[in-house]
Structure formats: structure tokens, C-alpha cells
PDB file of C-alpha atoms and ligand atoms in Angstrom:
ATOM      1  CA  MET A   1      75.421 133.823 106.280  1.00  0.00           C
ATOM      2  CA  GLN A   2      77.619 134.989 109.138  1.00  0.00           C
ATOM      3  CA  HIS A   3      81.043 136.453 108.347  1.00  0.00           C
ATOM      4  CA  ASN A   4      83.770 136.268 110.983  1.00  0.00           C
ATOM      5  CA  ASN A   5      86.587 138.810 111.127  1.00  0.00           C
ATOM      6  CA  ASP A   6      90.155 137.778 111.960  1.00  0.00           C
ATOM      7  CA  THR A   7      89.652 139.635 115.223  1.00  0.00           C
ATOM      8  CA  ASP A   8      86.646 137.506 116.248  1.00  0.00           C
ATOM      9  CA  TYR A   9      88.939 134.637 117.251  1.00  0.00           C
ATOM     10  CA  ILE A  10      92.238 134.525 119.115  1.00  0.00           C
ATOM     11  CA  ASP A  11      94.729 132.038 120.515  1.00  0.00           C
ATOM     12  CA  PHE A  12      94.335 130.666 124.008  1.00  0.00           C
ATOM     13  CA  GLY A  13      97.490 128.574 124.151  1.00  0.00           C
ATOM     14  CA  PHE A  14      97.246 126.345 121.062  1.00  0.00           C
ATOM     15  CA  LYS A  15      93.447 126.516 121.124  1.00  0.00           C
ATOM     16  CA  THR A  16      91.445 129.111 119.226  1.00  0.00           C
ATOM     17  CA  VAL A  17      88.681 130.799 121.179  1.00  0.00           C
ATOM     18  CA  LYS A  18      86.254 133.654 120.625  1.00  0.00           C
ATOM     19  CA  THR A  19      88.167 136.857 121.377  1.00  0.00           C
ATOM     20  CA  LYS A  20      85.398 138.137 123.641  1.00  0.00           C
ATOM     21  CA  LEU A  21      85.754 135.032 125.828  1.00  0.00           C
ATOM     22  CA  LYS A  22      89.539 135.007 126.302  1.00  0.00           C
ATOM     23  CA  THR A  23      89.841 137.472 129.201  1.00  0.00           C
ATOM     24  CA  GLY A  24      87.237 135.470 131.138  1.00  0.00           C
ATOM     25  CA  LEU A  25      89.160 132.244 130.481  1.00  0.00           C
ATOM     26  CA  VAL A  26      92.420 133.847 131.665  1.00  0.00           C
ATOM     27  CA  HIS A  27      90.650 135.208 134.748  1.00  0.00           C
ATOM     28  CA  GLY A  28      89.205 131.773 135.535  1.00  0.00           C
ATOM     29  CA  LEU A  29      92.589 130.105 135.129  1.00  0.00           C
ATOM     30  CA  PHE A  30      94.423 132.486 137.484  1.00  0.00           C
ATOM     31  CA  SER A  31      91.577 132.323 140.007  1.00  0.00           C
ATOM     32  CA  ARG A  32      91.911 128.537 140.063  1.00  0.00           C
ATOM     33  CA  VAL A  33      95.701 128.413 140.497  1.00  0.00           C
ATOM     34  CA  SER A  34      96.123 131.496 142.726  1.00  0.00           C
ATOM     35  CA  ASN A  35      96.699 129.455 145.921  1.00  0.00           C
ATOM     36  CA  GLN A  36      99.543 127.468 144.377  1.00  0.00           C
ATOM     37  CA  TYR A  37     100.820 130.128 141.939  1.00  0.00           C
ATOM     38  CA  ASP A  38     103.922 131.112 143.953  1.00  0.00           C
ATOM     39  CA  LEU A  39     104.814 127.519 144.798  1.00  0.00           C
ATOM     40  CA  MET A  40     104.512 126.489 141.136  1.00  0.00           C
ATOM     41  CA  ASN A  41     106.810 129.337 140.054  1.00  0.00           C
ATOM     42  CA  ASP A  42     109.498 128.093 142.438  1.00  0.00           C
ATOM     43  CA  VAL A  43     109.075 124.463 141.444  1.00  0.00           C
ATOM     44  CA  MET A  44     108.874 124.951 137.673  1.00  0.00           C
ATOM     45  CA  SER A  45     111.779 127.382 137.415  1.00  0.00           C
ATOM     46  CA  PHE A  46     113.915 125.820 140.184  1.00  0.00           C
ATOM     47  CA  GLY A  47     113.740 129.241 141.855  1.00  0.00           C
ATOM     48  CA  LEU A  48     115.137 131.023 138.788  1.00  0.00           C
ATOM     49  CA  HIS A  49     112.122 133.356 138.572  1.00  0.00           C
ATOM     50  CA  ARG A  50     113.349 134.990 141.792  1.00  0.00           C
ATOM     51  CA  CYS A  51     116.689 135.875 140.138  1.00  0.00           C
ATOM     52  CA  TRP A  52     114.897 137.209 137.037  1.00  0.00           C
ATOM     53  CA  LYS A  53     112.603 139.345 139.199  1.00  0.00           C
ATOM     54  CA  LYS A  54     115.482 140.642 141.312  1.00  0.00           C
ATOM     55  CA  SER A  55     117.469 141.624 138.194  1.00  0.00           C
ATOM     56  CA  PHE A  56     114.313 143.186 136.731  1.00  0.00           C
ATOM     57  CA  VAL A  57     113.700 145.381 139.790  1.00  0.00           C
ATOM     58  CA  ASP A  58     117.391 146.317 139.912  1.00  0.00           C
ATOM     59  CA  ARG A  59     117.080 147.669 136.358  1.00  0.00           C
ATOM     60  CA  LEU A  60     114.246 150.119 137.060  1.00  0.00           C
ATOM     61  CA  ALA A  61     116.555 153.094 137.734  1.00  0.00           C
ATOM     62  CA  LEU A  62     114.266 154.343 140.492  1.00  0.00           C
ATOM     63  CA  LYS A  63     114.613 157.775 142.026  1.00  0.00           C
ATOM     64  CA  PRO A  64     113.068 159.025 145.288  1.00  0.00           C
ATOM     65  CA  ASN A  65     109.263 159.217 145.451  1.00  0.00           C
ATOM     66  CA  MET A  66     108.633 157.830 141.979  1.00  0.00           C
ATOM     67  CA  GLN A  67     105.125 156.615 141.128  1.00  0.00           C
ATOM     68  CA  ILE A  68     105.315 153.040 139.885  1.00  0.00           C
ATOM     69  CA  LEU A  69     102.548 150.983 138.296  1.00  0.00           C
ATOM     70  CA  ASP A  70     102.872 147.187 138.176  1.00  0.00           C
ATOM     71  CA  VAL A  71     100.395 145.969 135.547  1.00  0.00           C
ATOM     72  CA  ALA A  72      99.223 142.344 135.870  1.00  0.00           C
ATOM     73  CA  GLY A  73     101.089 142.339 139.166  1.00  0.00           C
ATOM     74  CA  GLY A  74      99.349 139.175 140.402  1.00  0.00           C
ATOM     75  CA  THR A  75     100.658 137.955 143.751  1.00  0.00           C
ATOM     76  CA  GLY A  76     102.886 140.999 144.050  1.00  0.00           C
ATOM     77  CA  ASP A  77     106.404 139.628 143.537  1.00  0.00           C
ATOM     78  CA  ILE A  78     107.540 142.760 141.682  1.00  0.00           C
ATOM     79  CA  ALA A  79     105.670 145.313 143.811  1.00  0.00           C
ATOM     80  CA  ILE A  80     106.767 143.733 147.096  1.00  0.00           C
ATOM     81  CA  ARG A  81     110.370 143.554 145.945  1.00  0.00           C
ATOM     82  CA  ILE A  82     110.293 147.236 144.939  1.00  0.00           C
ATOM     83  CA  ALA A  83     108.663 148.256 148.230  1.00  0.00           C
ATOM     84  CA  LYS A  84     111.182 146.196 150.238  1.00  0.00           C
ATOM     85  CA  ASP A  85     114.485 146.556 148.349  1.00  0.00           C
ATOM     86  CA  LYS A  86     113.993 150.194 147.366  1.00  0.00           C
ATOM     87  CA  ALA A  87     112.282 151.346 150.565  1.00  0.00           C
ATOM     88  CA  TYR A  88     114.952 154.043 151.042  1.00  0.00           C
ATOM     89  CA  LEU A  89     113.673 155.702 147.839  1.00  0.00           C
ATOM     90  CA  SER A  90     110.094 155.824 149.217  1.00  0.00           C
ATOM     91  CA  PRO A  91     108.529 154.541 145.987  1.00  0.00           C
ATOM     92  CA  CYS A  92     104.729 154.696 145.605  1.00  0.00           C
ATOM     93  CA  VAL A  93     103.787 151.319 144.127  1.00  0.00           C
ATOM     94  CA  THR A  94     100.385 150.438 142.655  1.00  0.00           C
ATOM     95  CA  VAL A  95      99.443 146.952 141.481  1.00  0.00           C
ATOM     96  CA  CYS A  96      96.671 146.599 138.903  1.00  0.00           C
ATOM     97  CA  ASP A  97      95.584 143.040 138.104  1.00  0.00           C
ATOM     98  CA  LEU A  98      92.532 141.407 136.568  1.00  0.00           C
ATOM     99  CA  THR A  99      92.167 138.596 139.105  1.00  0.00           C
ATOM    100  CA  TYR A 100      90.912 139.199 142.640  1.00  0.00           C
ATOM    101  CA  ASP A 101      92.276 135.886 143.972  1.00  0.00           C
ATOM    102  CA  MET A 102      95.821 136.646 142.749  1.00  0.00           C
ATOM    103  CA  VAL A 103      95.705 140.114 144.311  1.00  0.00           C
ATOM    104  CA  ARG A 104      94.375 138.671 147.573  1.00  0.00           C
ATOM    105  CA  GLN A 105      97.405 136.368 147.739  1.00  0.00           C
ATOM    106  CA  GLY A 106      99.664 139.342 147.054  1.00  0.00           C
ATOM    107  CA  LYS A 107      98.049 141.507 149.726  1.00  0.00           C
ATOM    108  CA  ASP A 108      98.392 138.735 152.332  1.00  0.00           C
ATOM    109  CA  LYS A 109     102.020 138.183 151.351  1.00  0.00           C
ATOM    110  CA  ALA A 110     102.791 141.894 151.650  1.00  0.00           C
ATOM    111  CA  ILE A 111     101.063 142.205 155.036  1.00  0.00           C
ATOM    112  CA  ASN A 112     102.979 139.153 156.338  1.00  0.00           C
ATOM    113  CA  ALA A 113     106.213 140.856 155.225  1.00  0.00           C
ATOM    114  CA  GLY A 114     105.177 144.051 157.046  1.00  0.00           C
ATOM    115  CA  ILE A 115     104.696 146.003 153.801  1.00  0.00           C
ATOM    116  CA  LEU A 116     101.615 148.179 153.938  1.00  0.00           C
ATOM    117  CA  ASN A 117     102.322 150.906 151.390  1.00  0.00           C
ATOM    118  CA  ILE A 118     101.324 149.103 148.157  1.00  0.00           C
ATOM    119  CA  LYS A 119      98.016 150.066 146.519  1.00  0.00           C
ATOM    120  CA  TRP A 120      96.171 147.012 145.169  1.00  0.00           C
ATOM    121  CA  HIS A 121      93.595 147.496 142.415  1.00  0.00           C
ATOM    122  CA  ILE A 122      91.515 145.049 140.414  1.00  0.00           C
ATOM    123  CA  GLY A 123      91.474 146.215 136.793  1.00  0.00           C
ATOM    124  CA  ASN A 124      92.059 145.308 133.194  1.00  0.00           C
ATOM    125  CA  GLY A 125      95.367 146.345 131.619  1.00  0.00           C
ATOM    126  CA  GLU A 126      93.417 147.162 128.453  1.00  0.00           C
ATOM    127  CA  GLN A 127      91.537 149.932 130.293  1.00  0.00           C
ATOM    128  CA  LEU A 128      93.752 151.164 133.100  1.00  0.00           C
ATOM    129  CA  PRO A 129      91.768 153.094 135.733  1.00  0.00           C
ATOM    130  CA  TYR A 130      94.299 155.953 135.967  1.00  0.00           C
ATOM    131  CA  ALA A 131      94.633 159.465 134.624  1.00  0.00           C
ATOM    132  CA  ASP A 132      97.004 160.287 131.761  1.00  0.00           C
ATOM    133  CA  ALA A 133     100.648 160.831 132.732  1.00  0.00           C
ATOM    134  CA  SER A 134     100.294 159.475 136.288  1.00  0.00           C
ATOM    135  CA  PHE A 135     103.359 157.223 136.607  1.00  0.00           C
ATOM    136  CA  ASP A 136     107.158 157.425 136.241  1.00  0.00           C
ATOM    137  CA  ARG A 137     107.576 153.684 135.707  1.00  0.00           C
ATOM    138  CA  ALA A 138     105.286 150.924 134.467  1.00  0.00           C
ATOM    139  CA  THR A 139     106.321 147.325 134.988  1.00  0.00           C
ATOM    140  CA  ILE A 140     104.711 144.197 133.600  1.00  0.00           C
ATOM    141  CA  ALA A 141     106.245 140.809 134.393  1.00  0.00           C
ATOM    142  CA  PHE A 142     104.913 137.630 132.802  1.00  0.00           C
ATOM    143  CA  GLY A 143     101.642 139.494 132.286  1.00  0.00           C
ATOM    144  CA  LEU A 144     101.484 140.826 128.719  1.00  0.00           C
ATOM    145  CA  ARG A 145     101.362 137.278 127.272  1.00  0.00           C
ATOM    146  CA  ASN A 146      98.047 136.733 129.068  1.00  0.00           C
ATOM    147  CA  ILE A 147      96.344 139.966 128.008  1.00  0.00           C
ATOM    148  CA  THR A 148      93.881 139.554 125.168  1.00  0.00           C
ATOM    149  CA  ASN A 149      94.505 142.833 123.335  1.00  0.00           C
ATOM    150  CA  LYS A 150      98.230 143.436 123.801  1.00  0.00           C
ATOM    151  CA  ASP A 151      98.264 146.526 121.551  1.00  0.00           C
ATOM    152  CA  GLN A 152      95.513 148.098 123.609  1.00  0.00           C
ATOM    153  CA  ALA A 153      97.397 147.332 126.856  1.00  0.00           C
ATOM    154  CA  LEU A 154     100.625 148.865 125.504  1.00  0.00           C
ATOM    155  CA  SER A 155      98.769 151.950 124.420  1.00  0.00           C
ATOM    156  CA  GLU A 156      97.116 152.239 127.848  1.00  0.00           C
ATOM    157  CA  ILE A 157     100.484 151.896 129.573  1.00  0.00           C
ATOM    158  CA  ALA A 158     101.888 154.644 127.327  1.00  0.00           C
ATOM    159  CA  ARG A 159      98.894 156.850 128.206  1.00  0.00           C
ATOM    160  CA  VAL A 160      99.359 156.560 131.978  1.00  0.00           C
ATOM    161  CA  LEU A 161     103.142 157.088 131.845  1.00  0.00           C
ATOM    162  CA  LYS A 162     104.537 160.599 132.213  1.00  0.00           C
ATOM    163  CA  PRO A 163     106.594 161.920 129.269  1.00  0.00           C
ATOM    164  CA  GLY A 164     110.092 160.459 129.793  1.00  0.00           C
ATOM    165  CA  GLY A 165     108.592 157.686 131.953  1.00  0.00           C
ATOM    166  CA  MET A 166     109.636 154.124 131.259  1.00  0.00           C
ATOM    167  CA  LEU A 167     108.031 150.776 130.566  1.00  0.00           C
ATOM    168  CA  TYR A 168     109.836 147.623 131.714  1.00  0.00           C
ATOM    169  CA  CYS A 169     108.425 144.348 130.421  1.00  0.00           C
ATOM    170  CA  LEU A 170     109.729 140.940 131.477  1.00  0.00           C
ATOM    171  CA  GLU A 171     108.321 137.982 129.594  1.00  0.00           C
ATOM    172  CA  PHE A 172     109.064 134.476 128.399  1.00  0.00           C
ATOM    173  CA  SER A 173     110.202 134.171 124.802  1.00  0.00           C
ATOM    174  CA  PRO A 174     109.558 131.398 122.317  1.00  0.00           C
ATOM    175  CA  PRO A 175     112.624 129.127 122.556  1.00  0.00           C
ATOM    176  CA  GLU A 176     115.185 129.025 119.746  1.00  0.00           C
ATOM    177  CA  GLY A 177     118.619 127.545 119.097  1.00  0.00           C
ATOM    178  CA  THR A 178     120.407 124.701 120.805  1.00  0.00           C
ATOM    179  CA  LEU A 179     118.391 124.954 124.010  1.00  0.00           C
ATOM    180  CA  LYS A 180     115.080 124.469 122.180  1.00  0.00           C
ATOM    181  CA  PRO A 181     114.775 120.633 122.130  1.00  0.00           C
ATOM    182  CA  LEU A 182     115.572 120.338 125.829  1.00  0.00           C
ATOM    183  CA  TYR A 183     113.387 123.286 126.790  1.00  0.00           C
ATOM    184  CA  ASP A 184     110.502 121.940 124.684  1.00  0.00           C
ATOM    185  CA  ALA A 185     110.776 118.507 126.260  1.00  0.00           C
ATOM    186  CA  TYR A 186     110.802 120.012 129.762  1.00  0.00           C
ATOM    187  CA  SER A 187     107.924 122.377 128.920  1.00  0.00           C
ATOM    188  CA  PHE A 188     105.566 119.912 127.331  1.00  0.00           C
ATOM    189  CA  ARG A 189     106.368 116.748 129.306  1.00  0.00           C
ATOM    190  CA  ILE A 190     107.218 117.939 132.798  1.00  0.00           C
ATOM    191  CA  ILE A 191     105.525 121.298 133.459  1.00  0.00           C
ATOM    192  CA  PRO A 192     101.901 120.173 132.845  1.00  0.00           C
ATOM    193  CA  TRP A 193     102.593 117.135 135.025  1.00  0.00           C
ATOM    194  CA  MET A 194     103.919 119.439 137.796  1.00  0.00           C
ATOM    195  CA  GLY A 195     100.776 121.562 137.349  1.00  0.00           C
ATOM    196  CA  GLU A 196      98.665 118.482 137.993  1.00  0.00           C
ATOM    197  CA  LEU A 197     100.762 117.428 140.973  1.00  0.00           C
ATOM    198  CA  PHE A 198     101.156 120.750 142.805  1.00  0.00           C
ATOM    199  CA  ALA A 199      98.259 122.922 141.608  1.00  0.00           C
ATOM    200  CA  LYS A 200      95.818 120.133 140.664  1.00  0.00           C
ATOM    201  CA  ASP A 201      95.455 121.927 137.333  1.00  0.00           C
ATOM    202  CA  ARG A 202      97.249 120.375 134.383  1.00  0.00           C
ATOM    203  CA  GLU A 203      95.272 122.490 131.895  1.00  0.00           C
ATOM    204  CA  ALA A 204      96.479 125.800 133.364  1.00  0.00           C
ATOM    205  CA  TYR A 205     100.112 124.815 132.998  1.00  0.00           C
ATOM    206  CA  GLN A 206      99.533 123.339 129.539  1.00  0.00           C
ATOM    207  CA  TYR A 207      98.177 126.804 128.659  1.00  0.00           C
ATOM    208  CA  LEU A 208     101.334 128.398 130.139  1.00  0.00           C
ATOM    209  CA  VAL A 209     103.751 126.452 127.945  1.00  0.00           C
ATOM    210  CA  GLU A 210     101.581 126.871 124.855  1.00  0.00           C
ATOM    211  CA  SER A 211     101.087 130.608 125.409  1.00  0.00           C
ATOM    212  CA  ILE A 212     104.872 131.100 125.475  1.00  0.00           C
ATOM    213  CA  ARG A 213     105.080 129.633 121.965  1.00  0.00           C
ATOM    214  CA  GLN A 214     102.347 132.030 120.757  1.00  0.00           C
ATOM    215  CA  PHE A 215     103.965 135.139 122.221  1.00  0.00           C
ATOM    216  CA  PRO A 216     105.880 137.478 119.839  1.00  0.00           C
ATOM    217  CA  LYS A 217     109.659 137.108 119.613  1.00  0.00           C
ATOM    218  CA  PRO A 218     111.595 139.978 121.267  1.00  0.00           C
ATOM    219  CA  GLU A 219     112.254 141.836 117.990  1.00  0.00           C
ATOM    220  CA  ILE A 220     108.544 141.714 117.063  1.00  0.00           C
ATOM    221  CA  LEU A 221     107.483 142.808 120.544  1.00  0.00           C
ATOM    222  CA  SER A 222     109.932 145.687 120.305  1.00  0.00           C
ATOM    223  CA  ASP A 223     108.231 146.879 117.079  1.00  0.00           C
ATOM    224  CA  MET A 224     104.815 146.513 118.718  1.00  0.00           C
ATOM    225  CA  VAL A 225     105.920 148.665 121.674  1.00  0.00           C
ATOM    226  CA  LEU A 226     107.199 151.389 119.320  1.00  0.00           C
ATOM    227  CA  LYS A 227     103.765 151.643 117.658  1.00  0.00           C
ATOM    228  CA  HIS A 228     102.216 152.822 120.913  1.00  0.00           C
ATOM    229  CA  GLY A 229     103.815 156.129 121.772  1.00  0.00           C
ATOM    230  CA  PHE A 230     107.214 154.926 122.977  1.00  0.00           C
ATOM    231  CA  THR A 231     110.238 156.668 121.459  1.00  0.00           C
ATOM    232  CA  HIS A 232     112.866 154.032 122.059  1.00  0.00           C
ATOM    233  CA  CYS A 233     112.721 150.336 122.892  1.00  0.00           C
ATOM    234  CA  ALA A 234     115.684 148.104 123.723  1.00  0.00           C
ATOM    235  CA  TYR A 235     115.596 144.458 124.638  1.00  0.00           C
ATOM    236  CA  GLU A 236     117.902 141.865 126.163  1.00  0.00           C
ATOM    237  CA  LYS A 237     117.569 138.119 126.171  1.00  0.00           C
ATOM    238  CA  TRP A 238     118.260 136.375 129.484  1.00  0.00           C
ATOM    239  CA  THR A 239     119.014 132.745 130.369  1.00  0.00           C
ATOM    240  CA  GLY A 240     119.714 131.575 126.840  1.00  0.00           C
ATOM    241  CA  GLY A 241     116.788 133.575 125.470  1.00  0.00           C
ATOM    242  CA  ILE A 242     113.977 131.906 127.412  1.00  0.00           C
ATOM    243  CA  VAL A 243     113.175 135.271 129.014  1.00  0.00           C
ATOM    244  CA  ALA A 244     113.430 138.787 127.552  1.00  0.00           C
ATOM    245  CA  LEU A 245     113.512 142.222 129.163  1.00  0.00           C
ATOM    246  CA  HIS A 246     112.142 145.130 127.109  1.00  0.00           C
ATOM    247  CA  GLN A 247     112.770 148.718 128.226  1.00  0.00           C
ATOM    248  CA  ALA A 248     110.969 151.533 126.465  1.00  0.00           C
ATOM    249  CA  VAL A 249     110.883 155.312 126.929  1.00  0.00           C
ATOM    250  CA  ARG A 250     107.603 157.219 126.754  1.00  0.00           C
TER     251      ARG A 250
HETATM  252  N1  SAM B   1     103.451 139.730 137.552  1.00  0.00           N
HETATM  253  C1  SAM B   1     103.224 138.574 138.391  1.00  0.00           C
HETATM  254  C2  SAM B   1     104.484 137.756 138.503  1.00  0.00           C
HETATM  255  O1  SAM B   1     105.476 138.119 137.863  1.00  0.00           O
HETATM  256  O2  SAM B   1     104.488 136.751 139.219  1.00  0.00           O
HETATM  257  C3  SAM B   1     102.035 137.746 137.908  1.00  0.00           C
HETATM  258  C4  SAM B   1     102.175 137.183 136.532  1.00  0.00           C
HETATM  259  S1  SAM B   1     100.885 135.990 136.187  1.00  0.00           S
HETATM  260  C5  SAM B   1     101.703 134.873 135.116  1.00  0.00           C
HETATM  261  C6  SAM B   1      99.870 136.851 135.052  1.00  0.00           C
HETATM  262  C7  SAM B   1      98.921 137.832 135.707  1.00  0.00           C
HETATM  263  O3  SAM B   1      98.294 138.580 134.662  1.00  0.00           O
HETATM  264  C8  SAM B   1      97.771 137.183 136.505  1.00  0.00           C
HETATM  265  O4  SAM B   1      97.791 137.662 137.824  1.00  0.00           O
HETATM  266  C9  SAM B   1      96.515 137.641 135.764  1.00  0.00           C
HETATM  267  O5  SAM B   1      95.423 137.876 136.619  1.00  0.00           O
HETATM  268  C10 SAM B   1      97.003 138.917 135.100  1.00  0.00           C
HETATM  269  N2  SAM B   1      96.224 139.346 133.929  1.00  0.00           N
HETATM  270  C11 SAM B   1      95.825 138.610 132.887  1.00  0.00           C
HETATM  271  N3  SAM B   1      95.135 139.360 132.016  1.00  0.00           N
HETATM  272  C12 SAM B   1      95.100 140.605 132.520  1.00  0.00           C
HETATM  273  C13 SAM B   1      94.543 141.832 132.102  1.00  0.00           C
HETATM  274  N4  SAM B   1      93.840 141.923 130.961  1.00  0.00           N
HETATM  275  N5  SAM B   1      94.710 142.921 132.865  1.00  0.00           N
HETATM  276  C14 SAM B   1      95.398 142.860 134.034  1.00  0.00           C
HETATM  277  N6  SAM B   1      95.942 141.715 134.498  1.00  0.00           N
HETATM  278  C15 SAM B   1      95.800 140.613 133.755  1.00  0.00           C
END
């Protein structure tokens, strides 16, 4: 008789899948939607994601010549914003993302904006291809939720950060409070329909709204971060708590 451990299976949205298959499913999903990913972000959030990302980059407390790693950087919204808005600080920005098609979109976007100084790498956040203590800042925006082994990714980020370096994580939070019924109705009724309409992929956007409900609440995520070599972790809820920023010191 075969015995399954708890760790043999994991959530993929509201579905349960074999843990060893999840990263491949996530990779497939982002490969499929990569062409319409940026458009869908604008449509779904009514452009709000741009404000969140701007505020996020403004919080990084960058100093001249810092080495910055953007994990799960996808189509480059964070890296490009850092390279453009903070150009006077000459930051060295590296994007590491699992999905070639997302990175390709990001590279094209950066080149079209005249930004040539971002390093683009394909890699898994659970096994970052960098030496210990390489970066001053690590950012991860809307990425951690999609990573299969989140503890492993946090521990890898801690490893590649220099002592005193900082992790900044921006992520959706499970909705609570008075906003919840409205947000749930919008999430489950409208967003998958928009996914079908604009990205021809209802399933991918059904996964998005489900994965948000499976993601740890900010206080739980804060405890998780502290288990992986970070000395201090603070969080803030934005936009009625639908998004949270975590800042942690290595
Ligand atoms: N950070 C970008 C942004 O804010 O628009 C992209 C976020 S997108 C929702 C999630 C990204 O996580 C995708 O580009 C996907 O390829 C990447 N991803 C998923 N699992 C990953 C992993 N294990 N390692 C690195 N990147 C991963």
C-alpha cells in the first residue's frame, strides 16, 4: 500500500495537485498568458497595480550602486521602474523568473523604453543561481503566491541578501471585512470572464483569484519570513487590505 505524505500534494488554486507537478503547471499558465499579462493587469485592477508598483519601488530606500534582485520579476514592471525612476542612483537590477515567455515580454518592454542595463535570468526562486550575500535588496511582487515551496524561496532570498540587506514583498491578501463580499463577487464573477475575453484563458484567471484565497494572511506571512534568517519583518495593508507590503531585514 502506498502512503502519501502531506507534502506530496499541494494547492493549485482550489485544486489539489501533486507537489512535484505544481511548478510546471505555474510555468505553463504564465507561458500561455504572457502576451496579454500586462493588458490583463491594467484591465482587472483598473490600472491600480501601477500605483501599487510605484509606491512599492518608492519604498525601497535605494542608495547609489545597490545590487537589486527582482525575484519572479515576470514582464519587468518592478525592474523597469527601478531602472527608470532611480536611474540617478545607478542601480544594478537583476530579474530572475521561471518563465521564459514572461521574461521575453519584459526584455522587449525594457528595450522599447531604452533601458538596457537590466540583467534577465531564467531561474527558479527556490534555487536562486547567485552566490551568498550578493544583493542589497530583494523584491518580489505578486510572485511568492505562485512559488511552490514558499519557505524554500524565502530561505534562498535570505541567502543571497547581504547582511543588513532587505526583502520587499508585495502580494495580494485574502480579503476580509466589509470589502469582502464585493471583492469576492468581482473576483469570482468578473475576473475569470475578463481572462476569457482578453487573454483567451479563463482557467488562468480562475487560478489567480483562487490562489489569493490560499495565500497566507499578512501576519502569518510575517512569521514565515522570520523563520528564514530575517531579523525583523513589518507589514502594511494597502487598498483596504487587498494588497500587503512586507519589509524584512536580513
Ligand atoms: N513581478 C511581476 C509583476 O509584478 O507583474 C510578475 C508577477 S506574475 C503574477 C508571477 C511571476 O512569478 C510569473 O512571471 C512567473 O513566471 C513567476 N514564477 C512563478 N513561480 C516561480 C518560481 N518558482 N521561481 C521564479 N519565478 C516564478
